[in-house]
Amino acid sequence: MSNALAIATVTTALAQIVRTAVQSVLPGADVLTDRPDSTPLGQPRVRLYLYQVTPNSSLRNHDLPARSADGRLVKRPTAALDLSYLLAFYGNENTLEPQLMLGATVRDIHAKPVLMRQMIEDAIASEPFLATSNLADAVEQIKFTPLTLSLEELSKLWSVFFQAPYALSVAYQGTVVLIESEESPHSPLPVLRRGEEDRGVQLLLGPFPIIDSIHIGAPEELGLHPRITAYPSVQLGTALIIAGRNLVGEQIQIQFNHTRLALIRTILIPANDRSDTELRIMLADDGPAQTDWAAGLYTVTVLVKNGDVERMSNQLPLSFASKLNNIVPANPIMRDANGDVTMTITCGPVVRTSQRAALLIADREIDAEPHPIDTATLQFIIEDAPVVNDALIRLRIDGVDSLPFRRQGVPPPPRLVFDNNQKVTIL
């Protein structure tokens, strides 16, 4: 890193390189570090002019952010810059002095494109105003490369020099110059204690648990291979088989996080229901389960604990469907004088007050009547009810539909069939 004198130091060092080069072919030649103009020089001269300074594209964001959340400086800001120089050559055109100086300059810069420490120290010693420059101590070396300028770019560049006639010229870029801020960062106090009871940090974390898939089915399938077609959603009384990797530890838990409700369920998996690659769990369909769960969308995460270290797996989505327990009135359902039908459905788990419930029948979707409290009983008024015979109905809670089928094991093999208890006839 270097201070604010770095740019002037680079210019002075480059001027010395060019001066040595041109004097090797024209002993009386010299270098001026000013902009090209119309002033006659009278003898061979090179005008070295820094015409552009741009942020270095590779290192411009290297030190971001430099401050902490409370605004304190944690690292000295550093500006990474590229310097663009124009070298214009003046002399007797009849004896091709500009071309001689150009050739010598290109030769020497190409042979030694990097500013070495000794070159920088010589430049600092040559000018009193550079006495406090510390560019020689910088870690990043500065390299000069020729710039390829088209005729149009060269014309635009020379047009900014007022009344300066064009002269034979070449452009070089010096990169990278790092200028460091003078503001000192906050120095943190030494660490006296690492971890609980000063036990240090854990260096070897081991592999993290990974969930690859979730199979949903009936409890009877937990020991079957191959399994029948998986259910699209889980519901109370169904089984989950979670397949993955690194699912081993002293304590394994499955965490279910509802995406819309402030509802998180964490279930401990017994040792005989888990292995390194598979976890098995059955959701109860008892009284407490009716209020512990809610239909809708969940994310599933596996928590693996070894000692005081707990690791969390990736998340997989899981849809939780409501389960239809009873439909009132029984089939056949008669429409009233207006052609309407009032239907009451008992389901589980309970539907929360903030959840949207709808009944799907034929091509209709009917919203449930308002329920000011959590309830397992929903009422639907079907206006101008369609006449249907053994039509399957579904209950949609927060976008997840109930399962209109059941598992049939007799006659074997087990298969899924539509549930007659979820069919209605409206006359």
XYZ file of C-alpha atoms in Angstrom:
427
model
C 0.000 0.000 0.000
C 1.169 3.572 -0.608
C 0.232 7.128 0.265
C -1.144 9.969 -1.849
C 2.259 10.633 -3.478
C 2.062 7.341 -5.379
C 0.699 8.821 -8.624
C 3.357 11.532 -8.818
C 6.028 8.955 -7.981
C 4.923 6.690 -10.844
C 4.980 9.638 -13.271
C 8.488 10.630 -12.178
C 9.762 7.051 -12.453
C 8.280 6.649 -15.938
C 9.836 9.963 -16.986
C 13.261 8.694 -15.910
C 12.796 5.486 -17.921
C 11.828 7.467 -21.021
C 14.662 9.981 -20.495
C 17.246 7.210 -20.333
C 15.784 5.626 -23.471
C 15.688 8.747 -25.674
C 19.133 9.923 -24.571
C 20.551 6.610 -25.748
C 19.732 7.635 -29.340
C 19.742 11.463 -29.007
C 22.059 12.612 -26.187
C 20.521 16.067 -25.944
C 16.910 14.872 -25.649
C 14.853 15.434 -22.512
C 11.424 14.635 -21.032
C 8.807 17.155 -19.861
C 5.912 16.073 -17.640
C 3.317 18.512 -18.948
C 0.464 18.557 -21.427
C 1.090 18.917 -25.164
C 0.664 22.492 -26.440
C 1.734 24.697 -29.319
C 4.916 26.021 -27.654
C 7.955 25.329 -29.904
C 10.552 23.259 -28.100
C 13.584 23.847 -30.342
C 15.282 20.560 -29.500
C 14.296 16.885 -29.159
C 11.746 16.533 -26.388
C 9.167 14.056 -25.092
C 6.018 15.309 -23.392
C 4.804 12.769 -20.816
C 1.242 13.554 -19.767
C -1.088 11.682 -17.385
C -4.411 12.148 -19.168
C -6.678 9.684 -17.343
C -6.994 7.891 -13.992
C -9.538 5.037 -13.732
C -10.453 2.492 -11.024
C -8.846 -0.888 -11.523
C -11.610 -3.299 -12.597
C -10.163 -6.266 -10.699
C -9.481 -4.636 -7.335
C -11.950 -1.744 -7.176
C -14.190 -3.565 -4.660
C -11.492 -5.639 -2.995
C -11.700 -3.869 0.371
C -15.490 -3.459 0.658
C -16.988 -3.100 3.201
C -14.394 -1.131 5.177
C -16.647 -0.196 8.099
C -18.648 -2.129 10.671
C -22.384 -1.772 11.237
C -21.825 1.003 13.798
C -19.681 3.016 11.370
C -16.279 2.211 12.850
C -13.406 1.665 10.457
C -12.321 -1.986 10.463
C -9.939 -1.819 7.508
C -8.128 1.019 5.802
C -9.905 1.882 2.538
C -7.685 1.416 -0.488
C -8.163 2.947 -3.932
C -6.938 0.732 -6.787
C -6.107 2.872 -9.829
C -4.915 2.506 -13.413
C -2.883 5.412 -14.840
C -3.088 6.241 -18.564
C -0.193 8.243 -20.051
C 0.289 9.931 -23.426
C 3.857 10.211 -24.706
C 4.267 12.795 -27.499
C 7.597 13.005 -29.349
C 8.967 16.306 -30.789
C 12.067 16.883 -32.874
C 13.432 17.408 -36.351
C 11.137 15.555 -38.706
C 13.714 15.616 -41.492
C 16.116 13.505 -39.456
C 13.265 11.437 -37.959
C 14.124 12.386 -34.389
C 10.565 11.705 -33.083
C 10.666 8.215 -34.543
C 14.101 7.531 -33.081
C 12.902 8.516 -29.616
C 9.672 6.528 -30.011
C 11.573 3.396 -30.971
C 13.956 3.689 -28.033
C 11.082 4.316 -25.603
C 9.068 1.316 -26.784
C 12.200 -0.840 -26.652
C 13.065 -0.017 -23.045
C 9.522 -0.142 -21.640
C 8.863 -3.466 -23.351
C 12.140 -4.875 -21.995
C 11.443 -3.702 -18.424
C 7.693 -3.099 -18.071
C 7.644 -3.394 -14.274
C 8.700 -0.602 -11.922
C 11.317 -2.205 -9.721
C 12.043 -1.025 -6.198
C 15.326 0.624 -7.201
C 13.618 2.583 -10.003
C 11.053 3.939 -7.556
C 13.706 4.853 -4.975
C 15.710 6.710 -7.643
C 12.587 8.647 -8.656
C 11.854 9.604 -5.027
C 15.444 10.761 -4.509
C 15.342 12.943 -7.635
C 12.493 15.191 -6.472
C 12.281 16.854 -3.021
C 8.454 16.884 -3.085
C 8.493 13.057 -3.190
C 10.570 12.653 -0.039
C 7.714 11.135 1.984
C 6.496 8.773 -0.755
C 6.361 5.128 0.321
C 5.582 3.583 -3.070
C 8.828 1.599 -2.940
C 7.399 -0.402 -0.037
C 4.172 -1.330 -1.861
C 3.395 -5.028 -2.290
C 1.696 -4.702 -5.669
C 4.106 -4.036 -8.523
C 3.248 -1.511 -11.222
C 3.427 -2.675 -14.816
C 3.240 -0.581 -17.995
C 1.453 -1.927 -21.052
C 0.815 -0.146 -24.374
C -2.739 0.963 -25.099
C -4.217 0.263 -28.512
C -5.951 3.473 -29.564
C -7.888 3.660 -32.813
C -7.509 6.669 -35.097
C -10.823 8.014 -33.806
C -9.813 7.580 -30.148
C -6.450 9.209 -30.802
C -8.160 12.101 -32.587
C -10.558 12.662 -29.677
C -7.674 12.531 -27.200
C -5.671 15.179 -29.031
C -8.741 17.371 -29.472
C -8.782 18.105 -25.726
C -5.370 19.787 -26.005
C -6.320 23.331 -27.053
C -4.470 24.518 -30.183
C -1.927 21.741 -29.827
C -0.891 20.312 -33.224
C -0.717 16.556 -33.432
C 2.641 14.954 -32.766
C 3.828 11.382 -33.062
C 2.571 9.752 -29.869
C 1.939 6.509 -28.025
C -0.197 5.682 -24.957
C 0.705 3.456 -22.002
C -1.211 2.302 -18.949
C 0.362 1.732 -15.550
C -1.420 -0.730 -13.284
C -2.068 -1.153 -10.437
C -1.478 1.759 -8.049
C -2.898 1.227 -4.550
C -3.464 4.352 -2.455
C -4.294 3.713 1.178
C -6.280 5.989 3.476
C -4.460 7.689 6.349
C -7.332 6.968 8.761
C -6.405 4.198 11.194
C -8.895 1.352 11.778
C -10.177 0.327 15.189
C -7.888 -2.197 16.813
C -9.911 -4.921 18.601
C -8.894 -6.224 21.987
C -7.319 -9.679 22.203
C -9.581 -12.697 22.714
C -9.381 -14.018 26.262
C -11.896 -16.850 26.018
C -12.873 -19.100 23.122
C -16.113 -21.017 23.408
C -17.851 -22.304 26.507
C -15.424 -22.868 29.408
C -12.588 -21.771 27.089
C -12.588 -25.084 25.229
C -11.649 -23.402 21.970
C -13.332 -23.644 18.628
C -14.325 -26.813 16.830
C -12.236 -27.176 13.704
C -13.646 -30.393 12.261
C -17.385 -29.992 11.787
C -17.969 -33.188 9.866
C -20.549 -33.695 7.125
C -23.862 -31.865 7.301
C -27.156 -33.784 7.053
C -28.859 -33.707 3.660
C -32.478 -34.534 2.794
C -32.950 -35.970 -0.698
C -36.639 -36.976 -0.738
C -39.790 -37.472 1.342
C -42.077 -40.454 0.710
C -45.650 -40.174 2.025
C -47.752 -43.284 2.462
C -49.788 -45.474 4.790
C -48.276 -46.776 8.073
C -48.376 -50.313 6.633
C -45.729 -49.278 4.087
C -42.975 -48.484 6.566
C -41.398 -51.920 6.095
C -42.421 -52.611 2.500
C -40.139 -52.665 -0.551
C -41.049 -51.625 -3.129
C -43.612 -49.124 -1.882
C -46.819 -48.228 -3.694
C -47.360 -44.820 -5.227
C -46.650 -42.007 -2.770
C -49.419 -39.723 -1.565
C -49.221 -36.142 -2.885
C -49.724 -34.733 0.629
C -49.399 -35.866 4.208
C -52.394 -35.992 6.567
C -53.026 -37.191 10.082
C -52.489 -40.946 10.326
C -50.037 -41.216 7.416
C -46.364 -42.153 7.487
C -43.300 -40.228 6.325
C -40.080 -41.808 5.110
C -37.296 -39.226 4.763
C -34.335 -40.354 2.672
C -31.004 -38.577 2.742
C -27.383 -38.696 3.844
C -25.497 -38.165 7.103
C -28.685 -38.571 9.155
C -26.845 -40.050 12.120
C -26.195 -38.530 15.534
C -26.873 -38.779 19.244
C -30.231 -37.065 18.778
C -32.257 -36.729 15.570
C -35.257 -34.419 15.269
C -37.531 -33.484 12.389
C -38.775 -29.911 12.349
C -41.967 -28.921 10.513
C -42.371 -25.180 9.919
C -45.728 -23.884 8.589
C -45.119 -21.264 5.895
C -48.157 -19.100 6.756
C -48.814 -19.685 10.435
C -46.564 -19.254 13.466
C -46.555 -23.022 13.861
C -43.430 -25.128 14.362
C -43.561 -28.825 15.276
C -40.410 -30.690 16.309
C -40.530 -34.488 16.639
C -37.788 -36.649 18.177
C -37.015 -39.797 16.164
C -36.345 -42.975 18.220
C -33.171 -44.912 17.470
C -35.058 -47.887 15.987
C -36.804 -45.607 13.461
C -33.694 -44.119 11.914
C -30.505 -44.939 10.073
C -27.743 -43.005 8.365
C -29.847 -42.690 5.202
C -33.488 -42.943 6.326
C -35.865 -41.569 8.970
C -39.338 -43.023 9.585
C -42.193 -41.284 11.343
C -45.955 -41.765 11.636
C -48.229 -38.816 12.340
C -50.741 -39.595 15.069
C -54.461 -39.108 14.478
C -55.457 -38.711 18.115
C -57.034 -35.840 20.040
C -53.902 -33.720 20.648
C -52.903 -34.024 16.986
C -56.099 -32.228 15.929
C -54.862 -28.983 17.495
C -51.092 -29.512 17.210
C -51.171 -29.406 13.414
C -52.773 -27.278 10.715
C -53.291 -27.970 7.032
C -51.193 -26.023 4.544
C -47.613 -25.864 3.317
C -44.625 -26.723 5.508
C -40.863 -26.851 5.203
C -39.143 -29.942 6.626
C -35.687 -29.822 8.229
C -33.654 -32.503 10.002
C -31.736 -31.471 13.136
C -28.754 -33.669 14.038
C -27.213 -33.158 17.478
C -23.907 -34.550 18.717
C -22.931 -33.271 22.148
C -23.333 -29.494 22.158
C -23.133 -29.211 18.371
C -26.355 -29.151 16.367
C -26.399 -29.219 12.574
C -29.333 -28.397 10.351
C -30.075 -30.016 7.003
C -31.442 -28.414 3.884
C -35.189 -27.784 3.645
C -37.743 -29.634 1.545
C -41.374 -28.557 1.024
C -44.257 -30.643 2.351
C -47.991 -30.167 1.812
C -50.298 -31.113 4.697
C -53.865 -32.013 3.659
C -56.990 -31.866 5.767
C -58.760 -35.180 6.411
C -62.524 -35.460 5.807
C -64.138 -37.280 8.733
C -67.860 -36.760 8.187
C -70.333 -35.202 5.741
C -73.803 -34.019 6.789
C -76.460 -34.597 5.494
C -75.978 -38.149 4.298
C -76.524 -39.153 0.690
C -78.646 -38.428 -1.171
C -78.650 -34.698 -0.446
C -81.788 -32.871 -1.508
C -81.744 -29.297 -2.785
C -84.110 -26.807 -1.184
C -86.781 -24.794 -2.997
C -84.161 -22.330 -4.273
C -81.933 -25.116 -5.557
C -79.399 -24.579 -2.754
C -77.656 -27.122 -0.529
C -76.181 -26.588 2.934
C -73.399 -29.050 3.718
C -71.498 -29.482 6.986
C -68.098 -31.162 6.924
C -66.079 -32.339 9.898
C -62.336 -32.471 9.271
C -59.012 -32.725 11.014
C -56.853 -31.034 12.065
C -58.813 -27.963 13.121
C -59.012 -25.058 10.704
C -57.497 -21.883 12.149
C -59.399 -18.602 11.974
C -56.850 -17.086 9.567
C -56.975 -20.022 7.146
C -59.000 -20.031 3.952
C -61.238 -23.072 3.479
C -63.091 -24.043 0.313
C -65.107 -27.024 -0.937
C -64.430 -28.438 -4.400
C -67.360 -30.172 -6.071
C -67.775 -30.805 -9.792
C -66.381 -27.640 -11.388
C -67.253 -25.397 -8.439
C -65.196 -23.963 -5.575
C -67.313 -22.768 -2.641
C -65.828 -20.784 0.240
C -66.698 -21.887 3.764
C -68.929 -19.772 5.944
C -66.963 -17.534 8.350
C -65.591 -19.308 11.431
C -64.548 -16.859 14.194
C -62.758 -19.562 16.209
C -60.554 -22.527 15.384
C -62.918 -25.293 14.395
C -63.089 -28.791 12.961
C -66.592 -28.215 11.569
C -67.102 -26.156 8.419
C -70.357 -25.155 6.806
C -70.808 -24.602 3.076
C -73.808 -23.121 1.280
C -73.889 -24.268 -2.341
C -76.145 -21.907 -4.242
C -77.839 -23.379 -7.311
C -76.217 -26.697 -6.440
C -75.398 -28.991 -9.361
C -77.183 -32.312 -9.700
C -74.475 -34.956 -9.303
C -74.273 -38.674 -8.642
C -71.356 -40.066 -6.608
C -69.261 -36.952 -7.185
C -65.962 -36.757 -5.313
C -65.546 -33.724 -3.097
C -62.340 -32.223 -1.736
C -61.600 -29.773 1.031
C -59.007 -27.126 0.168
C -57.247 -25.469 3.123
C -54.687 -22.759 2.346
C -54.263 -24.152 -1.151
C -53.778 -27.820 -0.184
C -56.515 -30.284 -1.228
C -57.690 -33.219 0.861
C -56.958 -36.733 -0.421
C -60.070 -38.266 -2.081
C -58.667 -41.810 -2.007
C -57.785 -44.589 0.390
C -55.377 -47.509 0.470
C -56.901 -50.904 -0.324
C -54.895 -53.988 0.596
C -57.414 -56.730 -0.274
C -57.181 -58.287 -2.746
C -53.386 -57.833 -2.965
C -51.317 -56.093 -4.116
C -52.038 -52.865 -2.165
C -53.275 -50.014 -4.330
C -55.009 -46.634 -4.108
C -58.745 -46.372 -4.846
C -61.222 -43.489 -4.627
C -62.927 -43.248 -1.234
C -66.704 -43.781 -1.447
C -67.114 -41.922 1.851
C -65.961 -38.760 0.098
C -68.589 -38.955 -2.640
C -71.892 -37.085 -2.599
C -75.118 -37.375 -4.537
C -77.203 -34.222 -4.942
C -80.744 -34.469 -6.296
